[in-house]
PDB file of C-alpha atoms and ligand atoms in Angstrom:
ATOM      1  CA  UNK A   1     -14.111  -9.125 -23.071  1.00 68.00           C
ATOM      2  CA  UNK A   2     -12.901 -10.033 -19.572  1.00 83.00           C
ATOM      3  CA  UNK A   3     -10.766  -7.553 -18.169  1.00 88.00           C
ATOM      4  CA  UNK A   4      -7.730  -9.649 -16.073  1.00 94.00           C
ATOM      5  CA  UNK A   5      -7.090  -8.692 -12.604  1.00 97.00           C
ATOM      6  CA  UNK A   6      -4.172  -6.506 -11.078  1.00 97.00           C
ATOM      7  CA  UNK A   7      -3.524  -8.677  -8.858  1.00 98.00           C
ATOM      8  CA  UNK A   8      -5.824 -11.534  -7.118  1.00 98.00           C
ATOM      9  CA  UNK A   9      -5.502 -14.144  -4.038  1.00 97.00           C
ATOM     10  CA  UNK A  10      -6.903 -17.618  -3.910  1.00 98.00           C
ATOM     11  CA  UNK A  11      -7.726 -19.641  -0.515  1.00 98.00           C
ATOM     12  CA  UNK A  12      -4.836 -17.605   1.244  1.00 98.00           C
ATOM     13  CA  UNK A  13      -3.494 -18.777   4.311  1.00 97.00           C
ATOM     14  CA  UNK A  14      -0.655 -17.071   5.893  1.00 96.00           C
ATOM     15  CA  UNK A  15       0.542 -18.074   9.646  1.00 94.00           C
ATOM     16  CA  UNK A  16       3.178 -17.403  11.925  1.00 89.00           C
ATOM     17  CA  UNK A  17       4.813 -19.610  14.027  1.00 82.00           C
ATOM     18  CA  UNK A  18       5.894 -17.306  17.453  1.00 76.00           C
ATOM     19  CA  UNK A  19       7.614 -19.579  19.331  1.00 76.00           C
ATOM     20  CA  UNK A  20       8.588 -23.443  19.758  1.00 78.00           C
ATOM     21  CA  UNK A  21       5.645 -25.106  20.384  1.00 80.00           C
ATOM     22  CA  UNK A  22       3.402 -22.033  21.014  1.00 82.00           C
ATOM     23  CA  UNK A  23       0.315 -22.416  18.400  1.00 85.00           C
ATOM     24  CA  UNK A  24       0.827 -20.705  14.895  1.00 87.00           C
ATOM     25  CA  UNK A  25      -1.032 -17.580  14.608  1.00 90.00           C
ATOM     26  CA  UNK A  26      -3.134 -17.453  11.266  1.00 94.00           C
ATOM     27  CA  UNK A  27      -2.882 -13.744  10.188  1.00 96.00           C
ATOM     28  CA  UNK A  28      -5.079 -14.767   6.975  1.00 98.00           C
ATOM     29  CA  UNK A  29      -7.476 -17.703   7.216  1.00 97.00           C
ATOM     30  CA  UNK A  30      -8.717 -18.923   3.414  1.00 97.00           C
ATOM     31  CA  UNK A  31      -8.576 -15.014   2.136  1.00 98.00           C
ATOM     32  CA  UNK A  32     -10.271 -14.694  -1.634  1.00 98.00           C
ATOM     33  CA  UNK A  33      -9.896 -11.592  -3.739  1.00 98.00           C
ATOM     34  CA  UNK A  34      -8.777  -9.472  -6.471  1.00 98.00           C
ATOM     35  CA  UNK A  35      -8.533  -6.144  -7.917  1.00 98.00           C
ATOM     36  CA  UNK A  36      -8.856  -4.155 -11.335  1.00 97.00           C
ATOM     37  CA  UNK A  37      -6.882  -1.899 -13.042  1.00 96.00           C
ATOM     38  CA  UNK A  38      -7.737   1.500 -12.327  1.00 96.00           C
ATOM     39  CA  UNK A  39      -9.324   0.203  -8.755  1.00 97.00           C
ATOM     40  CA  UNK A  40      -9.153   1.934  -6.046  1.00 98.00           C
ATOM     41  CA  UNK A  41      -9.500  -0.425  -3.356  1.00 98.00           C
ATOM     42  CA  UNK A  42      -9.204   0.241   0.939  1.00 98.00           C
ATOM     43  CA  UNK A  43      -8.793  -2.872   3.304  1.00 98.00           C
ATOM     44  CA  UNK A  44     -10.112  -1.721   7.019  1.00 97.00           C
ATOM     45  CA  UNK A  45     -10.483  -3.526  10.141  1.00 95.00           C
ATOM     46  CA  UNK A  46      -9.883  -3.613  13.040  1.00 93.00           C
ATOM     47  CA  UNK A  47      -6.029  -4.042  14.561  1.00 93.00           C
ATOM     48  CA  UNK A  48      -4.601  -7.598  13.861  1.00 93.00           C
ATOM     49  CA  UNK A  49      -7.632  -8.158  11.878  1.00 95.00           C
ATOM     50  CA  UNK A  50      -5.080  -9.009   8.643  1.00 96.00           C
ATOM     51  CA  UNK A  51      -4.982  -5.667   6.685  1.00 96.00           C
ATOM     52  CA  UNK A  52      -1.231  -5.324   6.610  1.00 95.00           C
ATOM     53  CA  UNK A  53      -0.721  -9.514   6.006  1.00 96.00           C
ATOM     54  CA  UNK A  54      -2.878  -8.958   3.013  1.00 97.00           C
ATOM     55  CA  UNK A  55      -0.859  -6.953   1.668  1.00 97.00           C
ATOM     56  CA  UNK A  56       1.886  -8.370   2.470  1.00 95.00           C
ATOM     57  CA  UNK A  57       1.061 -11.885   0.910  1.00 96.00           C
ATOM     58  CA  UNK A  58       0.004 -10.062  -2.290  1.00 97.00           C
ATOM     59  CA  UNK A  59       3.183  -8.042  -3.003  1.00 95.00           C
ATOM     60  CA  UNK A  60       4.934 -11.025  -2.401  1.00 95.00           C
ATOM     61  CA  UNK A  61       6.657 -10.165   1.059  1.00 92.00           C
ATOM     62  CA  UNK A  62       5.390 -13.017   3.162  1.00 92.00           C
ATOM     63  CA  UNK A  63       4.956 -16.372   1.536  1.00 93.00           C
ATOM     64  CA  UNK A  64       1.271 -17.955   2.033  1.00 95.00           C
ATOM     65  CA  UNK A  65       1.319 -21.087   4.048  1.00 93.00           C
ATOM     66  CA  UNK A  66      -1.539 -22.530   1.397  1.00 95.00           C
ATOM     67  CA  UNK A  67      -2.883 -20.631  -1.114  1.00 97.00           C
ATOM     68  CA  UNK A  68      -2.059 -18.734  -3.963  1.00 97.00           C
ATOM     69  CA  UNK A  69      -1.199 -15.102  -4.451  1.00 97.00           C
ATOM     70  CA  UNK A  70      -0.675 -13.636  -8.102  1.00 97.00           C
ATOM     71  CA  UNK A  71       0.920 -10.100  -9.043  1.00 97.00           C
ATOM     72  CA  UNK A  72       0.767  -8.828 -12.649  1.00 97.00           C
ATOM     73  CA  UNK A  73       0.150 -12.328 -13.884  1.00 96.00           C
ATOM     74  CA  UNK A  74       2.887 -13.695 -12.082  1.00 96.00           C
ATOM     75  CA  UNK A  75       2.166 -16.705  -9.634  1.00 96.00           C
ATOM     76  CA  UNK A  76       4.472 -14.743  -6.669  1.00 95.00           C
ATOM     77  CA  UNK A  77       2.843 -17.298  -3.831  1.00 91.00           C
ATOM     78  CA  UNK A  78       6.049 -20.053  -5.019  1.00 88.00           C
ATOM     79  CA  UNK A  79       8.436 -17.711  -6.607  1.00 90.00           C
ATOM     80  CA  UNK A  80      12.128 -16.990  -5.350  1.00 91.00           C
ATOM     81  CA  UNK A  81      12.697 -13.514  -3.895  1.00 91.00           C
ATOM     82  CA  UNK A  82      14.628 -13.090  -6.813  1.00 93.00           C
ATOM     83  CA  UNK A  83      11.333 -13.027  -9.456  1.00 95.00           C
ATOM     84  CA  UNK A  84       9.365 -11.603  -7.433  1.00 95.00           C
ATOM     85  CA  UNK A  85      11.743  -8.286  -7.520  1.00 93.00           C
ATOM     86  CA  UNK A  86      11.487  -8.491 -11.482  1.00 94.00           C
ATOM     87  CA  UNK A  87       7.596  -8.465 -11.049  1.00 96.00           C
ATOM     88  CA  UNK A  88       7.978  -5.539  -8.842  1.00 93.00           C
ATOM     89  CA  UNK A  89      10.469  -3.810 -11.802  1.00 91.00           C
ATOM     90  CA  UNK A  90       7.661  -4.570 -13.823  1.00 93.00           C
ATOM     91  CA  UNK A  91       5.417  -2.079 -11.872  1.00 94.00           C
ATOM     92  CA  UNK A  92       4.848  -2.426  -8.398  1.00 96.00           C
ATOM     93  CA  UNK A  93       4.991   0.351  -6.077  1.00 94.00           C
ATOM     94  CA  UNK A  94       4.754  -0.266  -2.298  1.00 93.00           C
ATOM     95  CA  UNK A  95       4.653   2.152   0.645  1.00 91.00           C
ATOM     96  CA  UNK A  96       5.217   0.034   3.539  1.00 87.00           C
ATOM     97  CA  UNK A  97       6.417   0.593   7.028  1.00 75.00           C
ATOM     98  CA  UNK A  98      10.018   0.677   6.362  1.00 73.00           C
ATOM     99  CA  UNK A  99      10.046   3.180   3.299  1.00 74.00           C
ATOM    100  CA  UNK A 100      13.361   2.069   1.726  1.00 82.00           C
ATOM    101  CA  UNK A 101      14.090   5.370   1.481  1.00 91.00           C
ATOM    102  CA  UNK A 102      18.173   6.187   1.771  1.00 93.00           C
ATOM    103  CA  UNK A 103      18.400   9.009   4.466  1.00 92.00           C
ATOM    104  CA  UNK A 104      21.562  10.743   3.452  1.00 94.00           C
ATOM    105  CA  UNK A 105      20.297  11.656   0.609  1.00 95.00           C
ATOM    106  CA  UNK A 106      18.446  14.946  -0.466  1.00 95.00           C
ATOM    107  CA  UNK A 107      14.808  14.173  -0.575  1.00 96.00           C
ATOM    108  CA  UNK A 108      14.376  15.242  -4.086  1.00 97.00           C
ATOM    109  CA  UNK A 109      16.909  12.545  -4.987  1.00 96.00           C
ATOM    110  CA  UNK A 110      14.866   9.409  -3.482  1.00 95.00           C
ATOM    111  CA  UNK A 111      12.573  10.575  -5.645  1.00 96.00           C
ATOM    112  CA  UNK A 112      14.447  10.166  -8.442  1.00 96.00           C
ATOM    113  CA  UNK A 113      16.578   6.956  -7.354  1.00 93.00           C
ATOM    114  CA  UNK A 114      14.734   4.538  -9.556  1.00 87.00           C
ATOM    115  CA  UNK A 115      15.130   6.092 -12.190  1.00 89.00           C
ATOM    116  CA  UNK A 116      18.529   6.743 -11.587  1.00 92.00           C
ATOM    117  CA  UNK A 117      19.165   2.779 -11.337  1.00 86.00           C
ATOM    118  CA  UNK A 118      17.331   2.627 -14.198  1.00 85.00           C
ATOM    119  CA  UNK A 119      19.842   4.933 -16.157  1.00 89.00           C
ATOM    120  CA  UNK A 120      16.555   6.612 -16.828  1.00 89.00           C
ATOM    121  CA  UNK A 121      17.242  10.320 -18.152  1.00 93.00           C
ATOM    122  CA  UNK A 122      15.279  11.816 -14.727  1.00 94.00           C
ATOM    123  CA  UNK A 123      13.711  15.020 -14.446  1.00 96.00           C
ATOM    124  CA  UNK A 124      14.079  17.036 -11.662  1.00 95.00           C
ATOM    125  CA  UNK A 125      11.499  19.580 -12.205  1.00 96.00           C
ATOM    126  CA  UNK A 126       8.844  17.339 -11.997  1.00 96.00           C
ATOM    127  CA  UNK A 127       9.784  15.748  -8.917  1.00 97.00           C
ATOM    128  CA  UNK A 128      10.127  19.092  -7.754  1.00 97.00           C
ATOM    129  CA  UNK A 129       6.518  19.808  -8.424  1.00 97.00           C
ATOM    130  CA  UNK A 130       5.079  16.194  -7.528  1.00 96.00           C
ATOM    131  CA  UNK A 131       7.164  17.019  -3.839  1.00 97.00           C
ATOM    132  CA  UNK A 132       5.363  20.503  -4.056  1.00 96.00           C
ATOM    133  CA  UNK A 133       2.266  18.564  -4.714  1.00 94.00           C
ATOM    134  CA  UNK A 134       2.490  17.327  -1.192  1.00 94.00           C
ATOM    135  CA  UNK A 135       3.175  19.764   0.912  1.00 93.00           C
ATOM    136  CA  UNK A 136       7.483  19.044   0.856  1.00 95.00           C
ATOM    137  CA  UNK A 137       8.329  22.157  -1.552  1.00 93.00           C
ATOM    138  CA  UNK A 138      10.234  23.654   1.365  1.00 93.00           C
ATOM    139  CA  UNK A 139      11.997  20.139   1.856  1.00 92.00           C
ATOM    140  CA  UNK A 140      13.328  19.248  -1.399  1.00 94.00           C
ATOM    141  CA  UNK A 141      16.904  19.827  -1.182  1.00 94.00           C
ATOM    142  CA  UNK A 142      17.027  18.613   2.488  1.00 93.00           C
ATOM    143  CA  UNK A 143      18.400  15.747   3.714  1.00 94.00           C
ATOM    144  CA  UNK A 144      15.991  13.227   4.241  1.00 94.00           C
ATOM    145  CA  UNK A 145      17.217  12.211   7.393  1.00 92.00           C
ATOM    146  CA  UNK A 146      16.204  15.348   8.644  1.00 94.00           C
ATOM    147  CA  UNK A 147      12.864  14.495   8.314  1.00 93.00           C
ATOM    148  CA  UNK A 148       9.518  13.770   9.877  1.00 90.00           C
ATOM    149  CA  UNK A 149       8.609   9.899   9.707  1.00 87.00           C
ATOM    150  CA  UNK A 150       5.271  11.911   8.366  1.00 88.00           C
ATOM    151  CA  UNK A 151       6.848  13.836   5.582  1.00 91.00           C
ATOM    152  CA  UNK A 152       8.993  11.022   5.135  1.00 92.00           C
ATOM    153  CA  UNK A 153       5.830   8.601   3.993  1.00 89.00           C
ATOM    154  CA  UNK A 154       5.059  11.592   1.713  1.00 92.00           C
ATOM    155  CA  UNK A 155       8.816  11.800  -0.178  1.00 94.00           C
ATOM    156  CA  UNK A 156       7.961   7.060  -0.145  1.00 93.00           C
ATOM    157  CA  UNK A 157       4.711   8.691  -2.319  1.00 93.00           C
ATOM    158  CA  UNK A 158       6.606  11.081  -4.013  1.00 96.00           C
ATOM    159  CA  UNK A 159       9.090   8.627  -5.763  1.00 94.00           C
ATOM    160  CA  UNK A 160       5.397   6.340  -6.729  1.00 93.00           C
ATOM    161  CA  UNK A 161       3.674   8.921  -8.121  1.00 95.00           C
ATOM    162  CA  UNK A 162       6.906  10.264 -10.177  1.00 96.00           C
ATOM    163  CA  UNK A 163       6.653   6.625 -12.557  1.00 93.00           C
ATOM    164  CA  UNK A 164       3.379   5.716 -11.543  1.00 95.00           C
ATOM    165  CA  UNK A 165       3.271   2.052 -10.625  1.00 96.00           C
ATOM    166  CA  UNK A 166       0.452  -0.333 -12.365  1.00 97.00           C
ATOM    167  CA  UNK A 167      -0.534  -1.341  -9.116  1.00 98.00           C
ATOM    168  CA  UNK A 168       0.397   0.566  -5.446  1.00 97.00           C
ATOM    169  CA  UNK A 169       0.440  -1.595  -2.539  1.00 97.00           C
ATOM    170  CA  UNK A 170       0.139   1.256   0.599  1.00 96.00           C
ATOM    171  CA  UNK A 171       0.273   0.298   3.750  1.00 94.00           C
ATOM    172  CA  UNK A 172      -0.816   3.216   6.628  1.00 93.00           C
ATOM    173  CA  UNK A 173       0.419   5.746   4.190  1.00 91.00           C
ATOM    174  CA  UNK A 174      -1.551   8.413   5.903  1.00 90.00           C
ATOM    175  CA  UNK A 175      -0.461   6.909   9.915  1.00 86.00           C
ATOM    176  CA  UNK A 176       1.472   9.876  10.758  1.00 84.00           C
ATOM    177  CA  UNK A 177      -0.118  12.883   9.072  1.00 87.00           C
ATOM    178  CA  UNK A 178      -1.853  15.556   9.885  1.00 88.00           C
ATOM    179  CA  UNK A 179      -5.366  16.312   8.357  1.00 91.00           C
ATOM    180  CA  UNK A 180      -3.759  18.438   5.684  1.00 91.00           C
ATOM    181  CA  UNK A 181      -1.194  16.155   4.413  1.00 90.00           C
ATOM    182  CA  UNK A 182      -3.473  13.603   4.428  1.00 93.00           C
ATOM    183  CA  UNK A 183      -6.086  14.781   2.628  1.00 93.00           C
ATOM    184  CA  UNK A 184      -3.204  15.456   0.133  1.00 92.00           C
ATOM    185  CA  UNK A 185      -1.706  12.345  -0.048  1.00 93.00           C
ATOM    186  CA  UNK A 186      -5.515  10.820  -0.220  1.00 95.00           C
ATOM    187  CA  UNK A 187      -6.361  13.322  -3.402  1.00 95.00           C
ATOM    188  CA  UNK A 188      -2.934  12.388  -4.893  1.00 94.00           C
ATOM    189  CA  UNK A 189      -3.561   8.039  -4.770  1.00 96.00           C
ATOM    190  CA  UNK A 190      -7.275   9.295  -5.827  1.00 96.00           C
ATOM    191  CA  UNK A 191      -5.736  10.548  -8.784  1.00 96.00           C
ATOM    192  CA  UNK A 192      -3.268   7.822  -9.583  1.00 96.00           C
ATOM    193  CA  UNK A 193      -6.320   5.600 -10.227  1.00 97.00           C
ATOM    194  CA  UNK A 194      -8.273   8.139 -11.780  1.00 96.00           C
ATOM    195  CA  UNK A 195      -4.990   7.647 -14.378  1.00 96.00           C
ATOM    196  CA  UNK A 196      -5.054   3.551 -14.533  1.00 96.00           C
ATOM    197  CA  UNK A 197      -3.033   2.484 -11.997  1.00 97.00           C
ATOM    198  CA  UNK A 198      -4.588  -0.058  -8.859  1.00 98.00           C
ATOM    199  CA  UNK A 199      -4.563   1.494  -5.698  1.00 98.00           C
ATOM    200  CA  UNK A 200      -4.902  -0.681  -2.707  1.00 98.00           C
ATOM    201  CA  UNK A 201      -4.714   0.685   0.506  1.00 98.00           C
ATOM    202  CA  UNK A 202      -4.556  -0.314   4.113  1.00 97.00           C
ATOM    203  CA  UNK A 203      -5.933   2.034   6.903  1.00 95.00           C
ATOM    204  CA  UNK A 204      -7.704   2.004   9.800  1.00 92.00           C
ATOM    205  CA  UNK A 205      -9.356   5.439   9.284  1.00 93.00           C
ATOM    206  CA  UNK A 206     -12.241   5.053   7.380  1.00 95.00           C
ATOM    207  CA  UNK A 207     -12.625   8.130   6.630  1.00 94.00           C
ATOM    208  CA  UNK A 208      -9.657   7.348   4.093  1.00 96.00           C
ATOM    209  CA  UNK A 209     -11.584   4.021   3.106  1.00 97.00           C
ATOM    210  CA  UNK A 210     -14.697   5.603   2.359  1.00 97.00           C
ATOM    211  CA  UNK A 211     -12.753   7.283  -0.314  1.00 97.00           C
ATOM    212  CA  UNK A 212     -12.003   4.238  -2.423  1.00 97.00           C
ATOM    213  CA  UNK A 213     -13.971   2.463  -4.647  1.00 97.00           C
ATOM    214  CA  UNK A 214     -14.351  -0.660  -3.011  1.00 98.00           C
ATOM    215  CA  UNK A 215     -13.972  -1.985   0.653  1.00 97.00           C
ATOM    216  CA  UNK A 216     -12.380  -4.675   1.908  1.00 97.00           C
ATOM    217  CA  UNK A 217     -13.797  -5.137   5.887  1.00 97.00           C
ATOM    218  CA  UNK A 218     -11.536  -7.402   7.457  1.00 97.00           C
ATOM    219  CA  UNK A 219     -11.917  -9.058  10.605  1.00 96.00           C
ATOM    220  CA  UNK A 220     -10.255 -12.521  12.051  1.00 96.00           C
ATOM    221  CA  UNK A 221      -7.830 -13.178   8.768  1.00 97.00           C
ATOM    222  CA  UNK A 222     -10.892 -12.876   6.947  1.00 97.00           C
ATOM    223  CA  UNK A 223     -12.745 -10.624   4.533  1.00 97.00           C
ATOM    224  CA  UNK A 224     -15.838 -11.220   5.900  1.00 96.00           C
ATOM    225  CA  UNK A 225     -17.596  -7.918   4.128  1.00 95.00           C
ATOM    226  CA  UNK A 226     -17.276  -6.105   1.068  1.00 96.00           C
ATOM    227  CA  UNK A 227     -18.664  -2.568   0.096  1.00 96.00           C
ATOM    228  CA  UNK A 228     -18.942  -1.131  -3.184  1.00 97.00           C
ATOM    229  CA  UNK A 229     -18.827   2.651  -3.139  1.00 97.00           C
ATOM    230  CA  UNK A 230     -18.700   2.586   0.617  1.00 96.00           C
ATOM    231  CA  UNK A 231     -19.793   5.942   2.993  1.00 95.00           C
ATOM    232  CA  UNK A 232     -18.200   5.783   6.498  1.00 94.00           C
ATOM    233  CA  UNK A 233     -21.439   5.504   8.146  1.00 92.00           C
ATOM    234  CA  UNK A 234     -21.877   2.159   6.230  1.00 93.00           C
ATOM    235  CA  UNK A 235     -17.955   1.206   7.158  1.00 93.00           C
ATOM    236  CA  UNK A 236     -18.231   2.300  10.995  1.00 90.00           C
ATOM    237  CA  UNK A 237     -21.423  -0.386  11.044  1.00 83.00           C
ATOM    238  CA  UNK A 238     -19.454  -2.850   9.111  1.00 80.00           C
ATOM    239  CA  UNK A 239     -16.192  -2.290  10.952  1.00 71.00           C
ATOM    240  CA  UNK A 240     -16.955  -0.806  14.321  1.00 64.00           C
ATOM    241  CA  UNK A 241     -13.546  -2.079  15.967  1.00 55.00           C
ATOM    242  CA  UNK A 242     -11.676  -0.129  13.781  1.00 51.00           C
ATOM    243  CA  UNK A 243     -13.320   3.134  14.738  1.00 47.00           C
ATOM    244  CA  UNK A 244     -12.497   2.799  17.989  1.00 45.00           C
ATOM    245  CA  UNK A 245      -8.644   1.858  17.007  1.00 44.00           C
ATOM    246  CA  UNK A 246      -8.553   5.159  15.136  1.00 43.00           C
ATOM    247  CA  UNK A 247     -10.018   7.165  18.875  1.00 42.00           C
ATOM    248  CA  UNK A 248      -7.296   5.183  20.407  1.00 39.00           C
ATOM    249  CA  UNK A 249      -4.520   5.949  17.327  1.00 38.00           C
ATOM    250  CA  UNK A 250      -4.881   9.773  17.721  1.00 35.00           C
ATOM    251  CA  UNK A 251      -5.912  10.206  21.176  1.00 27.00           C
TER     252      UNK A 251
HETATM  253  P1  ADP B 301      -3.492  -5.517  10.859  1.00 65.05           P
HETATM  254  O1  ADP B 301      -2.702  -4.989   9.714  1.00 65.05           O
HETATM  255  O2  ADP B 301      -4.966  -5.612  10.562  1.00 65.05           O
HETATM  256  O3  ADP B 301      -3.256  -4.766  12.149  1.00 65.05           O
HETATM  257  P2  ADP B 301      -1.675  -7.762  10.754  1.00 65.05           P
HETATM  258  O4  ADP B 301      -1.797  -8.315   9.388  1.00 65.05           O
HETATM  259  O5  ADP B 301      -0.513  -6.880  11.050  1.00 65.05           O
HETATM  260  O6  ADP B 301      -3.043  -7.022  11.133  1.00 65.05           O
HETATM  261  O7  ADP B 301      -1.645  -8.955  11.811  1.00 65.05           O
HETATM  262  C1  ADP B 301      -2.574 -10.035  11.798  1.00 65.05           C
HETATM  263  C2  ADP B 301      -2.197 -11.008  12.887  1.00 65.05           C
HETATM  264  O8  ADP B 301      -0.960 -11.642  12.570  1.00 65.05           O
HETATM  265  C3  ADP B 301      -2.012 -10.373  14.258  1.00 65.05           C
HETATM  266  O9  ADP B 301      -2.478 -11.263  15.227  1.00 65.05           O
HETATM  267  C4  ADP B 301      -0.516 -10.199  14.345  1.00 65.05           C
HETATM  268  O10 ADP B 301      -0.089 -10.220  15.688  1.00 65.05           O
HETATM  269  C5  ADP B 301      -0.004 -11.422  13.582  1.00 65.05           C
HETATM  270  N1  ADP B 301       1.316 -11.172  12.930  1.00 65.05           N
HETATM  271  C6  ADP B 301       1.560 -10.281  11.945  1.00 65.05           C
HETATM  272  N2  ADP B 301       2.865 -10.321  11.571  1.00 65.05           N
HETATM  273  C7  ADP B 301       3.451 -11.260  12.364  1.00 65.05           C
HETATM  274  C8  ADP B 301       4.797 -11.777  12.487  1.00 65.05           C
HETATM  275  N3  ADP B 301       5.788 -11.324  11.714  1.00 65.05           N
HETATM  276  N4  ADP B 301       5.010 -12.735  13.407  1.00 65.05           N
HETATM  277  C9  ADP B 301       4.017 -13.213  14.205  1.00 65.05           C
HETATM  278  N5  ADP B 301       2.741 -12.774  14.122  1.00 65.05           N
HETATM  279  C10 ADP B 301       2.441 -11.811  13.239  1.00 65.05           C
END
């Protein structure tokens, strides 16, 4: 029996055109892959190496310029922004840079605003205790204005891991954390795939990517290595750049 991917990319271009007549920039060149349920899968490289585009192209965000990109059997590479939000209804959850999270709200309530949308009967209790999970059990009834871009990312995980997603698309969800909430918020997407769902995630501490399953090393719009069970001695040789963008990130 074959098992169908999550999610998989064929021959994906994606390029940006900066200016009139400047030369496009090709975030992706000709990027192949896929993941599995249950996967947990980390994408490292170096900065501008493609990580985020990646993602990007596969949750449907950024339309490849050739190529094909498809999400829960869905071909999302030509589909209208208005199909590919059904595919993410479907089960898609996505920590990106802008969180989507409403600020005037109490934290404990973006947790629950799916379901709320979804006239879902919701459960405060146990978004209490997934909150408490990550370190926010002194934040749930606060505003989420009021808080740190870093706990923030953690109430964007909070809401993922309260109807777990089939696949999680996280970009830099550990970029402004401390070592404690990260190693939180790393046992907590550890988890989510230990229960089914695919977990891919962007970072440029490999520390974090040595966690996963499987690593994507990208360099130049390209996956040009891929490491199965990977240690971080055996990413930091197969992704030195990115090393030395994490000494740079936190010093
Ligand atoms: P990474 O996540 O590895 O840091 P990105 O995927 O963000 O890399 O970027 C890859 C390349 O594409 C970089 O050269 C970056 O400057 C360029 N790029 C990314 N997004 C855009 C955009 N919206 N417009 C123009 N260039 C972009």
């Amino acid at each position: 029996m074959t098992i169908d991917p999550t999610a998989f990319c064929r021959e994906v271009w994606l390029s940006y055109q900066s200016g009139k007549g400047a030369d496009p920039t090709h975030a992706l060149r000709g990027v192949s892959t896929a993941v599995y349920p249950g996967e947990f899968v980390s994408v490292v490289g170096p900065s501008g190496s493609g990580k985020s585009s990646l993602l990007h192209a596969l949750a449907g965000f950024a339309r490849p310029s050739y190529g094909q990109a498809v999400l829960l059997g869905a071909d999302i590479s030509r589909s209208r922004q208005a199909a590919i939000a059904k595919v993410h209804r479907r089960g898609v959850g996505v920590i990106f840079q802008s969180l989507n999270l409403v600020p005037s709200l109490p934290t404990v309530e973006n947790v629950l605003l799916p379901s709320r949308f979804a006239h879902a009967r919701v459960d405060f209790g146990r978004a209490t205790s997934i909150l408490a999970k990550l370190g926010l059990e002194h934040r749930v009834k606060h505003r989420t204005s009021s808080l740190s871009g870093g706990e923030q990312q953690r109430v964007a995980l909070a809401r993922v891991l309260y109807s777990p997603p089939t696949i999680l698309l996280a970009d830099e969800p550990t970029g402004a954390l401390d070592t404690t909430s990260t190693a939180l918020v790393l046992d907590q997407l550890q988890q989510l795939a230990r229960n089914g769902t695919t977990v891919m995630l962007v970072t440029h501490d490999l520390a974090a990517g040595a966690l996963a399953d499987r690593a994507l090393v990208m360099r130049d719009g390209q996956i040009v290595r891929e490491v199965h069970q990977p240690t971080i001695q055996q990413l930091t040789v197969s992704a030195p750049a990115a090393a030395s963008a994490q000494q740079v990130n936190h010093g």
